[in-house]
Amino acid sequence: QSVLTQAPSASGTPGQRVTISCSGSSSNIGSNTVNWYQQLPGTAPRVLIYNNHQRPSGVPDRFSGSKSGTSASLAISGLRSEDEADYYCAVWDDGLNGLVFGAGTKLTVL
Amino acid sequence: EVQLVQSRAEVKKPGESLKISCKASGYSFISYWIAWVRQKPGKGLEWMGTIHPSDSDTRYSPSFQGHVTISADKSFTTAYLQWSSLKSSDTAMYYCARFSSLPNGWFDPWGQGTLVTVSS
């Protein structure tokens, strides 16, 4: 059981905006930066958001990240079929002295 | 282009040893950490540990400490993950990834993954 809580699933229709949440504690999200990874079916993960809200080059601005207190969120606007994937949050945990991943949220585009 | 290329898939028997590799190119190998991440079939991502190739400073997840060994060879710009005695529960996809900095770094890029199957 992960120290970061993510809903196991989320869904939306094309064009909609969806939000995926990641809830943690003062020893992880509350004191370190959050990163988000996208894993398309059958492929390796890739970084989507780093340092809470920054996008690597090549990631569309439809994807945005935010953090408040001990929670973080990934928002996807203008949902597209190719966004159907698993999304993971990750952050360093000072108490565990290691990096932790959320359990992942499977996004379905209806 | 920054790239991590992992070794091919492996099929092993319980009790056998194994060493898989992650070849880095396109950047200064000794300037970044390399991490290993496990993904069991149909499950999520698990951080196993991280090594800095400049001095082999290695940090392990408590869940994996003592069960695997992470190493790196600067001469070959390659990181390794090894087991001395595999178990069926080690069956998984293993990814390496470049990690920018501790503690507030991120994984980018990722290798393509090495599938390890342990079965009698």
Coordinates of N, CA and C in Angstrom, one line a residue, chain A residues 3-102:
Chain A
V3 N 2.2 5.2 0.2 CA 2.0 6.3 1.1 C 1.3 7.5 0.4
L4 N 1.3 7.4 -1.0 CA 0.6 8.4 -1.8 C -0.7 7.7 -2.3
T5 N -1.8 8.5 -2.1 CA -3.1 8.0 -2.5 C -3.6 8.6 -3.8
Q6 N -3.9 7.7 -4.8 CA -4.5 8.0 -6.0 C -5.7 7.2 -6.2
A7 N -6.7 7.8 -6.9 CA -7.9 7.0 -7.2 C -7.5 6.0 -8.3
P8 N -8.0 4.8 -8.2 CA -7.5 3.8 -9.2 C -8.0 4.0 -10.6
S9 N -9.0 4.8 -10.8 CA -9.5 5.0 -12.2 C -10.1 6.4 -12.3
A10 N -10.1 6.9 -13.5 CA -10.8 8.2 -13.9 C -11.2 8.1 -15.3
S11 N -12.2 8.9 -15.7 CA -12.7 8.8 -17.1 C -13.2 10.1 -17.5
G12 N -13.3 10.3 -18.8 CA -13.9 11.5 -19.4 C -14.1 11.3 -20.9
T13 N -14.9 12.2 -21.4 CA -15.2 12.1 -22.9 C -14.2 13.1 -23.6
P14 N -14.0 12.9 -24.9 CA -13.1 13.8 -25.7 C -13.5 15.2 -25.5
G15 N -12.5 16.1 -25.3 CA -12.7 17.5 -25.1 C -12.9 17.9 -23.7
Q16 N -13.2 17.0 -22.8 CA -13.5 17.3 -21.4 C -12.2 17.6 -20.7
R17 N -12.3 18.2 -19.5 CA -11.2 18.4 -18.6 C -11.3 17.4 -17.4
V18 N -10.2 16.7 -17.1 CA -10.2 15.7 -16.0 C -9.1 16.1 -15.1
T19 N -9.2 15.7 -13.8 CA -8.2 16.0 -12.8 C -7.9 14.7 -12.1
I20 N -6.6 14.4 -11.9 CA -6.2 13.3 -11.1 C -5.4 13.8 -9.9
S21 N -5.8 13.3 -8.8 CA -5.3 13.8 -7.5 C -4.3 12.8 -6.9
C22 N -3.4 13.3 -6.1 CA -2.4 12.5 -5.4 C -2.3 13.1 -4.0
S23 N -2.6 12.3 -3.0 CA -2.6 12.8 -1.6 C -1.5 12.2 -0.8
G24 N -0.8 13.0 -0.1 CA 0.3 12.4 0.7 C 0.4 13.0 2.1
S25 N 1.6 13.3 2.6 CA 1.7 13.8 3.9 C 2.8 14.8 4.0
S26 N 3.1 15.3 5.2 CA 4.1 16.3 5.4 C 5.5 15.8 5.1
S27 N 5.7 14.5 5.2 CA 7.1 14.0 4.9 C 7.4 13.8 3.5
N28 N 6.3 13.9 2.6 CA 6.6 13.7 1.2 C 6.1 14.9 0.4
I29 N 4.9 15.0 0.0 CA 4.4 16.1 -0.8 C 4.5 17.4 0.0
G30 N 4.3 17.4 1.3 CA 4.4 18.6 2.0 C 5.8 19.2 2.1
S31 N 6.8 18.5 1.7 CA 8.2 19.0 1.9 C 9.1 18.8 0.6
N32 N 8.5 18.2 -0.4 CA 9.3 17.9 -1.6 C 8.5 18.2 -2.9
T33 N 9.1 18.2 -4.0 CA 8.4 18.5 -5.2 C 7.8 17.2 -5.9
V34 N 6.7 17.4 -6.5 CA 6.0 16.2 -7.1 C 6.2 16.1 -8.6
N35 N 6.3 14.9 -9.1 CA 6.5 14.7 -10.5 C 5.4 13.7 -10.9
W36 N 5.0 13.8 -12.2 CA 3.9 13.0 -12.8 C 4.4 12.2 -14.0
Y37 N 4.1 11.0 -14.1 CA 4.5 10.2 -15.2 C 3.3 9.6 -15.9
Q38 N 3.4 9.5 -17.2 CA 2.4 8.9 -18.1 C 2.9 7.6 -18.6
Q39 N 2.1 6.5 -18.5 CA 2.5 5.2 -19.1 C 1.4 4.8 -20.0
L40 N 1.7 4.9 -21.3 CA 0.8 4.4 -22.3 C 0.8 2.9 -22.4
P41 N -0.2 2.2 -22.8 CA -0.2 0.7 -22.8 C 1.0 0.1 -23.5
G42 N 1.6 -0.8 -22.8 CA 2.7 -1.5 -23.4 C 4.0 -0.7 -23.6
T43 N 4.1 0.4 -23.0 CA 5.3 1.2 -23.2 C 5.9 1.6 -21.8
A44 N 7.2 2.1 -21.9 CA 7.8 2.6 -20.7 C 7.2 4.0 -20.3
P45 N 7.2 4.3 -19.0 CA 6.7 5.6 -18.6 C 7.5 6.7 -19.1
R46 N 6.9 7.9 -19.1 CA 7.6 9.1 -19.5 C 7.2 10.2 -18.5
V47 N 8.1 11.2 -18.3 CA 7.8 12.3 -17.4 C 6.8 13.2 -18.1
L48 N 5.8 13.6 -17.4 CA 4.8 14.5 -17.9 C 4.9 15.9 -17.3
I49 N 5.1 15.9 -15.9 CA 5.2 17.1 -15.1 C 6.3 16.9 -14.1
Y50 N 7.2 17.9 -14.0 CA 8.2 17.8 -12.9 C 8.2 19.1 -12.1
N51 N 8.8 19.0 -10.9 CA 8.8 20.2 -10.0 C 7.4 20.8 -9.8
N52 N 6.5 19.9 -9.6 CA 5.1 20.3 -9.3 C 4.3 20.7 -10.5
H53 N 4.9 21.6 -11.4 CA 4.1 22.2 -12.4 C 4.8 22.4 -13.7
Q54 N 6.0 22.0 -13.8 CA 6.8 22.3 -15.1 C 6.6 21.1 -16.1
R55 N 6.5 21.6 -17.4 CA 6.3 20.6 -18.4 C 7.6 20.5 -19.2
P56 N 8.1 19.2 -19.5 CA 9.2 19.0 -20.4 C 8.9 19.4 -21.8
S57 N 9.8 19.8 -22.6 CA 9.6 20.1 -24.0 C 8.9 18.9 -24.6
G58 N 7.9 19.1 -25.5 CA 7.3 18.0 -26.1 C 6.0 17.6 -25.5
V59 N 5.8 18.0 -24.2 CA 4.5 17.7 -23.5 C 3.5 18.8 -23.8
P60 N 2.3 18.5 -24.4 CA 1.4 19.6 -24.7 C 0.9 20.4 -23.5
D61 N 0.6 21.6 -23.7 CA 0.1 22.5 -22.6 C -1.3 22.1 -22.1
R62 N -1.9 21.1 -22.7 CA -3.1 20.5 -22.2 C -2.9 19.9 -20.8
F63 N -1.7 19.5 -20.5 CA -1.3 18.9 -19.2 C -0.8 20.0 -18.3
S64 N -1.3 20.0 -17.1 CA -0.8 20.9 -16.1 C -0.8 20.3 -14.7
G65 N 0.2 20.8 -13.9 CA 0.3 20.2 -12.5 C 0.2 21.3 -11.5
S66 N -0.2 20.9 -10.3 CA -0.3 21.9 -9.2 C -0.1 21.2 -7.9
K67 N 0.3 21.9 -6.9 CA 0.5 21.3 -5.5 C 0.0 22.3 -4.5
S68 N -0.7 21.8 -3.5 CA -1.1 22.6 -2.4 C -1.1 21.8 -1.1
G69 N -0.2 22.2 -0.2 CA -0.1 21.5 1.1 C 0.5 20.1 0.9
T70 N -0.3 19.1 1.3 CA 0.1 17.7 1.1 C -0.6 17.0 0.0
S71 N -1.1 17.7 -1.0 CA -1.8 17.1 -2.1 C -1.3 17.8 -3.4
A72 N -1.4 17.0 -4.5 CA -1.0 17.5 -5.8 C -2.0 17.0 -6.8
S73 N -2.1 17.7 -7.9 CA -3.1 17.4 -8.9 C -2.5 17.5 -10.3
L74 N -3.0 16.6 -11.2 CA -2.6 16.7 -12.6 C -3.9 16.9 -13.3
A75 N -4.0 18.0 -14.2 CA -5.2 18.3 -14.9 C -4.9 18.1 -16.4
I76 N -5.8 17.5 -17.1 CA -5.7 17.3 -18.5 C -7.0 17.9 -19.1
S77 N -6.7 18.9 -20.0 CA -7.8 19.6 -20.6 C -7.9 19.2 -22.1
G78 N -9.0 19.4 -22.7 CA -9.2 19.0 -24.1 C -8.9 17.5 -24.3
L79 N -9.4 16.7 -23.5 CA -9.1 15.2 -23.5 C -9.2 14.6 -24.8
R80 N -8.1 13.8 -25.1 CA -8.1 13.1 -26.4 C -7.9 11.6 -26.2
S81 N -8.3 10.8 -27.2 CA -8.2 9.4 -27.0 C -6.8 8.9 -26.7
E82 N -5.8 9.6 -27.2 CA -4.4 9.1 -27.0 C -4.0 9.4 -25.6
D83 N -4.8 10.1 -24.8 CA -4.4 10.3 -23.4 C -4.8 9.1 -22.5
E84 N -5.4 8.1 -23.1 CA -5.8 6.9 -22.3 C -4.5 6.2 -21.9
A85 N -4.3 6.2 -20.6 CA -3.0 5.7 -20.1 C -3.1 5.6 -18.6
D86 N -2.0 5.1 -18.0 CA -1.9 5.1 -16.5 C -1.0 6.3 -16.1
Y87 N -1.4 7.0 -15.0 CA -0.8 8.2 -14.6 C -0.3 8.0 -13.1
Y88 N 1.0 8.3 -12.9 CA 1.6 8.0 -11.6 C 2.1 9.4 -11.0
C89 N 1.9 9.6 -9.8 CA 2.6 10.7 -9.1 C 3.8 10.1 -8.4
A90 N 4.8 10.9 -8.1 CA 6.0 10.4 -7.4 C 6.7 11.5 -6.7
V91 N 7.2 11.2 -5.5 CA 7.9 12.3 -4.7 C 8.8 11.6 -3.7
W92 N 9.8 12.3 -3.3 CA 10.7 11.8 -2.3 C 10.0 11.9 -0.9
D93 N 10.2 10.8 -0.1 CA 9.7 10.8 1.3 C 10.8 10.9 2.3
D94 N 10.8 12.0 3.0 CA 11.9 12.2 4.0 C 11.9 11.2 5.1
G95 N 10.8 10.7 5.5 CA 10.7 9.7 6.6 C 11.2 8.4 6.1
L96 N 10.8 8.0 5.0 CA 11.3 6.7 4.4 C 12.7 6.8 3.8
N97 N 13.1 8.0 3.6 CA 14.4 8.3 2.9 C 14.5 7.5 1.6
G98 N 13.4 7.7 0.8 CA 13.4 7.1 -0.5 C 12.3 7.7 -1.3
L99 N 12.3 7.3 -2.6 CA 11.3 7.8 -3.5 C 10.0 6.9 -3.5
V100 N 8.9 7.5 -3.5 CA 7.6 6.7 -3.5 C 6.8 7.1 -4.7
F101 N 6.1 6.1 -5.2 CA 5.1 6.3 -6.3 C 3.7 6.2 -5.8
G102 N 2.7 6.9 -6.3 CA 1.4 6.6 -6.1 C 1.0 5.2 -6.8

